[in-house]
Amino acid sequence: MDAAEFRKRGKEMVDYVADYLEKIDKRQVFPDVEPGYLRPLIPDCAPQDPESFEDVFKDIEKIIMPGAASPACTELETVMLDWLGKMINLPEEFLAGKDGQGGGVIQGSASEATLISLLAARTKTIRRVQSENPELTEAEIMGRLVAYASDQAHSSVERAALIGGVKIKNVSSDDKFTVCGSALKKVLDEDKASGLIPFFFCATLGTTPCCSFDRLLELGPICNKENIWMHIDAAYAGSAFICPEFRHLLNGVEFADSFNFNPHKWLLVNFDCSAMWVKKRSDLIGAFKLEPLYLQHHHQERFRSLKLWFVLRMYGVTGLQEHIRKHVRLSHQFEHLVLQDERFEICAEVVLGLVCFRLKGSNELNKALLKSINEAKKIHLVPCYLREKFVLRFAVCSRTVESTHVKFAWQHISQLATDLLQTWEHDDHQQ
Ligand SMILES: *Cc1c(COP(=O)(O)O)cnc(C)c1O
């Protein structure tokens, strides 16, 4: 939608809301639809091609308003997560369908999804261990539980373990910043030998520092065999799986208990919309019976699935695929520009929309470069450490980004590097 249409539709929307408020006494106070009314009214999967705003909007009155906030809100959410799950070709077990055991739910953030899956795994493990060893108290079991994640995992995983009151250990990633099966196996064997109970592993697809991918096909079978809940955090990278050429990165998801990615990060949906699927809904519902986190969205005044419905229909699967592909193409364009300049190096494989790069030289030099880039305020970069190296991260993010922006950014960086290197050589910064 361009700015002109947005202006027009925005005004129509204000009229719609004002009309609704003005004529609210003409509407029924309680819906007469039955739970389950919504699914038969909408297609089974997302449209391939974009639909017009008019068509999407007509459905509000036809499909949503009769169910008002409830049950429409919950039902649309379940159906939208089935649409989205099919778009990334999630195994059937994760979908709710009409009577599946799995299904998706919208969370506020990937951090929340990780926390919820860790808590569900904790409950499930405590119950299992207690049934095998009735003499153990819950506190004794809790004291022996251990969660695991890559040393490249997002900080929210460690935070989830802190909140959940369980130990967490890093699993070492390899020279590609990837966790492989043998690394996990090694810590599991050590920990089991010392009496600990491994119960949760958070695999990352698309790590925050450099977008590396843990090896699900090796890790999944180990977790399944050891009764370890495998959660997959694909907060950023998950959106790319709607493109068949990137779907292989998700192979092994069939071994997971829960999977999460953020449409609010890379699928043009506004914050907050983090999509989480589980194979067994009962694991979540069972874990939160007293404090129904899973059901929290019923009580919230937010209707987060509506924005997903609009975006999926207004862009269509093909439109969203184009968006992802454009970003990946542009990150490779940036990568090529970096590679043509001998002063610089690429620090991790470029798979999606992130390029990790640096000047060949000390961390101090690269910190100075980042400082001059961010102080100029024409572009903004967020750095990271990869092992001991200070690295600059170029992330393609904007919906409206074009090749000219990437060229501009590179010329700018390159010029600042030239300026910096001139002064640097005259100073005695060099180490
Ligand atoms: C961004 C990111 C997160 C955090 O996402 P929130 O939705 O802000 O909680 C978690 N994991 C990875 C891999 C991320 O890239």
XYZ file of C-alpha atoms and ligand atoms in Angstrom:
446
model
C 0.000 0.000 0.000
C 1.475 3.351 -0.989
C 1.189 6.557 1.025
C -1.758 7.860 -1.012
C -3.811 4.714 -0.452
C -2.794 4.624 3.186
C -4.144 8.153 3.670
C -7.424 7.208 2.038
C -7.861 3.926 3.913
C -6.850 5.468 7.203
C -9.617 8.057 6.858
C -12.141 5.374 5.952
C -11.099 3.458 9.028
C -11.731 6.457 11.269
C -15.201 6.735 9.713
C -15.836 3.067 10.347
C -14.918 3.378 14.013
C -16.939 6.589 14.428
C -19.978 4.950 12.786
C -19.592 1.977 15.043
C -19.544 4.156 18.140
C -22.452 6.265 16.933
C -24.655 3.275 16.150
C -23.524 0.931 18.853
C -27.033 0.740 20.378
C -28.246 -0.950 17.186
C -25.863 -3.862 17.685
C -26.443 -7.030 19.672
C -24.791 -7.061 23.068
C -23.825 -10.741 22.951
C -22.706 -12.705 19.901
C -24.942 -15.546 18.761
C -22.157 -17.502 17.088
C -20.953 -20.822 18.503
C -17.284 -21.521 19.274
C -15.690 -22.881 16.119
C -17.852 -20.667 13.877
C -14.944 -18.868 12.262
C -12.719 -21.543 10.724
C -15.267 -22.641 8.075
C -15.719 -19.027 6.986
C -12.152 -18.446 5.852
C -9.792 -20.314 3.522
C -7.453 -23.058 4.787
C -4.320 -21.230 3.814
C -2.924 -17.798 3.074
C -3.537 -16.433 -0.418
C -0.627 -16.674 -2.843
C -1.391 -13.309 -4.416
C -2.228 -10.016 -2.779
C -5.878 -9.162 -2.139
C -7.330 -5.677 -2.226
C -7.874 -3.731 0.952
C -11.585 -3.565 0.120
C -11.905 -7.334 0.095
C -10.041 -7.719 3.353
C -12.030 -4.981 4.960
C -15.419 -6.369 3.885
C -14.599 -9.500 5.856
C -14.352 -7.523 9.087
C -18.082 -6.908 9.093
C -18.863 -10.376 7.762
C -16.519 -12.568 9.819
C -15.137 -10.689 12.794
C -17.961 -8.446 14.007
C -20.491 -11.272 14.498
C -18.007 -12.894 16.905
C -17.030 -9.533 18.443
C -13.880 -9.789 20.612
C -14.646 -13.288 21.737
C -14.611 -15.885 20.283
C -13.416 -14.147 17.072
C -10.117 -13.072 18.609
C -9.058 -16.541 19.732
C -10.368 -18.331 16.689
C -8.738 -16.043 14.165
C -5.460 -16.443 16.027
C -5.551 -20.229 15.774
C -6.427 -20.138 12.094
C -3.794 -17.490 11.309
C -1.114 -19.581 12.986
C -2.186 -22.512 10.869
C -1.839 -20.305 7.772
C 1.565 -19.126 8.863
C 2.636 -22.649 9.847
C 1.689 -23.894 6.393
C 3.596 -21.031 4.784
C 6.815 -22.273 6.387
C 5.840 -25.889 5.841
C 5.785 -26.820 9.520
C 5.039 -30.491 10.097
C 1.322 -31.202 10.404
C 1.761 -32.044 14.104
C 2.308 -28.370 14.908
C -0.967 -27.294 13.328
C -4.286 -27.103 15.136
C -6.486 -27.957 12.156
C -9.923 -29.017 13.244
C -8.857 -31.527 15.856
C -5.051 -31.632 15.997
C -3.112 -31.824 19.263
C -0.694 -29.088 18.270
C -1.203 -25.490 17.357
C 0.080 -21.967 17.467
C -0.428 -19.001 19.710
C 0.729 -15.394 19.452
C 3.088 -14.236 22.171
C 4.405 -10.770 22.764
C 8.028 -11.640 22.133
C 10.440 -14.462 21.426
C 11.667 -14.075 24.992
C 8.187 -14.881 26.272
C 7.935 -17.901 23.995
C 11.226 -19.248 25.327
C 10.139 -18.689 28.908
C 6.799 -20.400 28.390
C 8.350 -23.406 26.709
C 10.960 -23.696 29.459
C 8.269 -23.599 32.145
C 6.184 -26.179 30.303
C 9.236 -28.420 29.937
C 10.010 -27.997 33.627
C 6.516 -29.085 34.687
C 6.555 -32.017 32.305
C 9.948 -33.219 33.531
C 9.109 -32.820 37.214
C 6.003 -34.952 36.706
C 7.886 -37.625 34.818
C 10.775 -37.819 37.276
C 8.376 -37.901 40.218
C 6.407 -40.738 38.714
C 9.639 -42.707 38.302
C 11.063 -41.693 41.721
C 8.180 -40.953 44.088
C 10.615 -40.372 46.950
C 11.983 -37.189 45.331
C 10.385 -33.873 46.212
C 9.695 -31.212 43.642
C 12.391 -29.023 45.180
C 14.954 -31.806 44.937
C 14.160 -32.340 41.282
C 14.215 -28.611 40.540
C 17.679 -28.396 42.055
C 18.952 -30.955 39.568
C 17.316 -29.658 36.381
C 19.569 -28.166 33.717
C 18.679 -26.248 30.562
C 21.080 -25.749 27.638
C 21.610 -23.322 24.791
C 24.381 -22.295 22.438
C 27.027 -19.856 23.626
C 25.620 -17.723 20.776
C 22.016 -17.877 22.044
C 20.032 -14.745 22.829
C 20.274 -13.476 26.411
C 16.557 -14.135 26.876
C 17.272 -17.873 27.142
C 19.459 -17.360 30.180
C 16.854 -15.018 31.613
C 14.136 -17.648 31.121
C 16.186 -20.112 33.166
C 16.703 -17.510 35.891
C 12.975 -16.856 36.083
C 12.285 -20.578 35.957
C 14.692 -21.193 38.843
C 16.799 -23.758 37.000
C 20.455 -24.024 36.017
C 21.463 -23.212 32.479
C 24.660 -24.148 30.662
C 26.203 -22.977 27.440
C 26.966 -25.484 24.754
C 30.067 -24.470 22.785
C 29.502 -23.522 19.191
C 32.049 -24.473 16.533
C 34.089 -22.274 14.182
C 30.903 -21.512 12.223
C 29.154 -20.431 15.463
C 26.931 -23.483 15.200
C 26.083 -26.073 17.854
C 26.494 -29.619 16.608
C 25.312 -32.889 18.107
C 28.634 -33.956 19.594
C 29.000 -30.704 21.560
C 25.611 -31.203 23.181
C 26.229 -34.904 23.771
C 29.457 -34.106 25.603
C 27.876 -31.801 28.208
C 24.861 -34.055 28.617
C 27.051 -37.040 29.410
C 29.075 -35.080 31.962
C 26.005 -33.641 33.632
C 24.102 -36.906 33.810
C 27.172 -38.564 35.313
C 27.144 -35.980 38.092
C 23.471 -36.548 38.876
C 21.915 -33.602 37.061
C 18.728 -33.867 34.995
C 18.965 -32.301 31.541
C 15.443 -31.221 30.550
C 15.477 -28.371 28.031
C 17.533 -27.372 25.024
C 16.963 -24.144 23.147
C 18.293 -24.421 19.605
C 18.807 -21.201 17.682
C 18.147 -20.759 13.982
C 19.658 -17.431 13.035
C 21.652 -16.329 16.089
C 21.510 -12.665 16.996
C 25.251 -11.920 16.659
C 25.876 -13.476 13.225
C 22.814 -15.429 12.048
C 24.311 -18.901 12.397
C 22.174 -22.043 12.543
C 22.371 -24.860 15.076
C 22.300 -28.337 13.554
C 18.800 -29.507 14.289
C 19.173 -32.787 12.444
C 21.921 -33.837 14.860
C 20.525 -32.183 17.984
C 16.897 -33.213 17.611
C 17.358 -36.985 17.855
C 19.605 -36.556 20.915
C 16.972 -34.456 22.682
C 14.199 -36.903 21.774
C 16.208 -39.842 23.073
C 17.114 -38.092 26.325
C 13.606 -36.787 27.066
C 14.806 -33.227 26.615
C 12.318 -30.646 25.405
C 13.740 -29.002 22.285
C 12.590 -25.451 21.709
C 13.663 -23.645 18.560
C 14.254 -19.911 18.682
C 14.159 -18.604 15.110
C 13.088 -15.096 16.122
C 14.618 -13.344 13.131
C 15.383 -16.065 10.591
C 12.005 -17.813 10.768
C 10.364 -15.406 8.331
C 12.763 -16.527 5.593
C 11.396 -20.065 5.729
C 8.388 -18.939 3.678
C 10.793 -19.066 0.709
C 11.368 -22.626 -0.527
C 15.069 -21.901 -1.100
C 15.560 -21.186 2.631
C 13.202 -23.815 4.041
C 16.037 -26.376 4.322
C 17.371 -24.311 7.226
C 14.358 -25.520 9.201
C 14.930 -29.209 8.519
C 14.872 -31.070 11.804
C 11.988 -29.026 13.229
C 10.110 -32.329 13.282
C 12.161 -33.253 16.382
C 11.189 -30.102 18.291
C 8.522 -29.716 20.948
C 8.091 -26.012 20.341
C 9.090 -23.534 17.675
C 8.983 -19.767 17.568
C 9.657 -16.882 15.229
C 8.766 -13.203 15.155
C 6.630 -11.949 12.268
C 7.214 -8.575 13.935
C 10.894 -8.814 13.075
C 10.928 -9.604 9.391
C 7.457 -10.276 8.075
C 6.086 -6.744 8.017
C 3.752 -7.225 10.978
C 3.903 -4.557 13.667
C 5.135 -5.284 17.171
C 4.001 -7.332 19.041
C 3.480 -10.538 17.134
C 5.660 -13.501 18.016
C 4.380 -16.804 16.642
C 4.837 -19.903 18.771
C 3.812 -23.455 17.944
C 3.797 -26.588 20.054
C 3.244 -30.207 19.140
C 1.109 -30.798 22.222
C -1.091 -27.997 23.376
C -1.784 -30.035 26.498
C 1.845 -29.528 27.619
C 1.236 -25.801 27.885
C -2.269 -25.981 29.202
C -1.200 -28.594 31.755
C 1.730 -26.499 32.919
C -0.304 -23.350 33.457
C -3.541 -24.674 34.833
C -3.410 -22.493 37.882
C -1.979 -19.495 36.181
C -3.182 -19.743 32.626
C -0.453 -17.918 30.726
C -1.456 -19.744 27.599
C -4.926 -18.371 27.891
C -3.786 -14.914 28.795
C -4.653 -13.585 25.373
C -8.332 -14.267 26.061
C -8.282 -11.621 28.682
C -6.215 -9.144 26.806
C -7.815 -6.356 24.906
C -5.470 -6.950 22.012
C -6.521 -8.560 18.801
C -3.061 -9.417 17.532
C -4.160 -11.901 14.903
C -5.998 -9.185 12.959
C -2.796 -7.523 11.853
C -1.410 -10.872 10.765
C -4.587 -11.540 8.767
C -4.325 -8.164 7.068
C -0.634 -8.484 6.242
C -0.884 -12.033 4.903
C -3.773 -11.059 2.650
C -2.553 -7.658 1.509
C 0.871 -8.979 0.492
C -0.003 -12.558 -0.322
C 2.640 -15.256 0.092
C 4.390 -14.108 -3.071
C 4.580 -10.500 -1.892
C 6.136 -11.546 1.403
C 8.580 -13.846 -0.376
C 9.650 -10.926 -2.559
C 10.246 -8.827 0.550
C 12.520 -11.486 2.101
C 14.350 -12.150 -1.159
C 15.017 -8.480 -1.715
C 16.622 -8.143 1.699
C 18.781 -11.221 1.191
C 19.837 -9.967 -2.239
C 20.779 -6.586 -0.782
C 22.811 -8.103 2.036
C 24.775 -10.075 -0.562
C 25.273 -6.879 -2.506
C 26.773 -5.315 0.610
C 28.881 -8.415 1.193
C 30.343 -8.109 -2.321
C 31.181 -4.463 -1.768
C 33.001 -5.359 1.452
C 34.891 -8.193 -0.226
C 36.144 -5.892 -2.973
C 37.873 -3.703 -0.409
C 41.067 -5.284 0.869
C 41.026 -3.307 4.090
C 37.953 -5.235 5.255
C 36.981 -8.811 6.041
C 33.694 -10.717 6.290
C 33.402 -12.462 9.660
C 30.594 -15.004 9.225
C 28.770 -16.607 6.343
C 26.058 -14.341 4.938
C 22.894 -16.423 4.779
C 20.008 -13.966 5.188
C 19.868 -10.204 5.692
C 22.822 -9.713 8.040
C 26.456 -9.035 7.138
C 29.145 -9.243 9.839
C 32.271 -7.400 8.784
C 35.242 -5.480 10.155
C 38.421 -3.711 9.230
C 41.380 -6.060 9.274
C 43.086 -4.856 12.411
C 42.566 -4.388 16.104
C 39.315 -4.226 18.027
C 40.237 -0.661 18.977
C 40.362 0.299 15.320
C 36.944 -1.244 14.676
C 35.458 0.406 17.741
C 36.707 3.733 16.436
C 35.142 3.030 13.041
C 31.809 2.138 14.598
C 31.927 5.266 16.692
C 32.478 7.475 13.672
C 29.696 5.710 11.743
C 27.159 6.037 14.521
C 28.178 9.585 15.366
C 27.602 10.655 11.766
C 24.005 9.420 12.184
C 23.433 8.642 8.524
C 23.206 4.929 9.141
C 23.160 2.987 12.372
C 25.049 -0.214 13.116
C 24.925 -2.445 16.180
C 28.130 -4.388 16.858
C 28.834 -7.751 18.429
C 31.741 -9.890 19.519
C 32.437 -13.074 17.624
C 34.839 -14.950 19.868
C 37.259 -12.177 20.786
C 36.717 -10.098 17.663
C 34.781 -6.866 17.702
C 32.546 -7.023 14.646
C 30.252 -4.556 12.856
C 26.822 -5.803 11.794
C 25.085 -4.481 8.708
C 21.410 -5.477 8.887
C 18.992 -4.866 6.037
C 15.695 -4.025 7.735
C 13.508 -1.421 6.115
C 10.487 -2.273 4.008
C 11.469 0.403 1.515
C 15.199 -0.288 1.242
C 16.723 -0.304 -2.236
C 20.070 -1.042 -3.786
C 20.917 2.671 -3.829
C 20.648 2.777 -0.034
C 23.094 -0.094 0.283
C 25.553 1.598 -2.081
C 25.180 4.817 -0.166
C 25.822 3.043 3.140
C 28.932 1.345 1.806
C 30.386 4.528 0.308
C 29.784 6.261 3.594
C 31.446 3.509 5.636
C 34.310 3.285 3.215
C 34.945 7.042 3.368
C 34.846 7.076 7.158
C 37.293 4.160 7.150
C 39.653 6.105 4.896
C 39.492 9.140 7.182
C 40.009 7.005 10.243
C 42.962 5.070 8.847
C 44.736 8.298 7.944
C 44.599 9.671 11.469
C 45.115 6.227 13.004
C 48.429 5.774 11.240
C 49.683 9.095 12.589
C 48.691 8.253 16.134
C 50.184 5.471 18.157
C 46.956 3.522 18.547
C 48.365 0.593 16.678
C 48.780 -2.547 18.642
C 15.665 -10.750 18.444
C 15.893 -12.077 18.992
C 15.294 -12.467 20.184
C 14.472 -11.533 21.030
O 13.238 -11.319 20.460
P 12.104 -10.574 21.310
O 10.874 -10.822 20.515
O 12.496 -9.149 21.385
O 12.055 -11.225 22.642
C 15.477 -13.750 20.625
N 16.223 -14.613 19.921
C 16.834 -14.282 18.774
C 17.655 -15.298 18.050
C 16.685 -12.993 18.270
O 17.299 -12.654 17.131
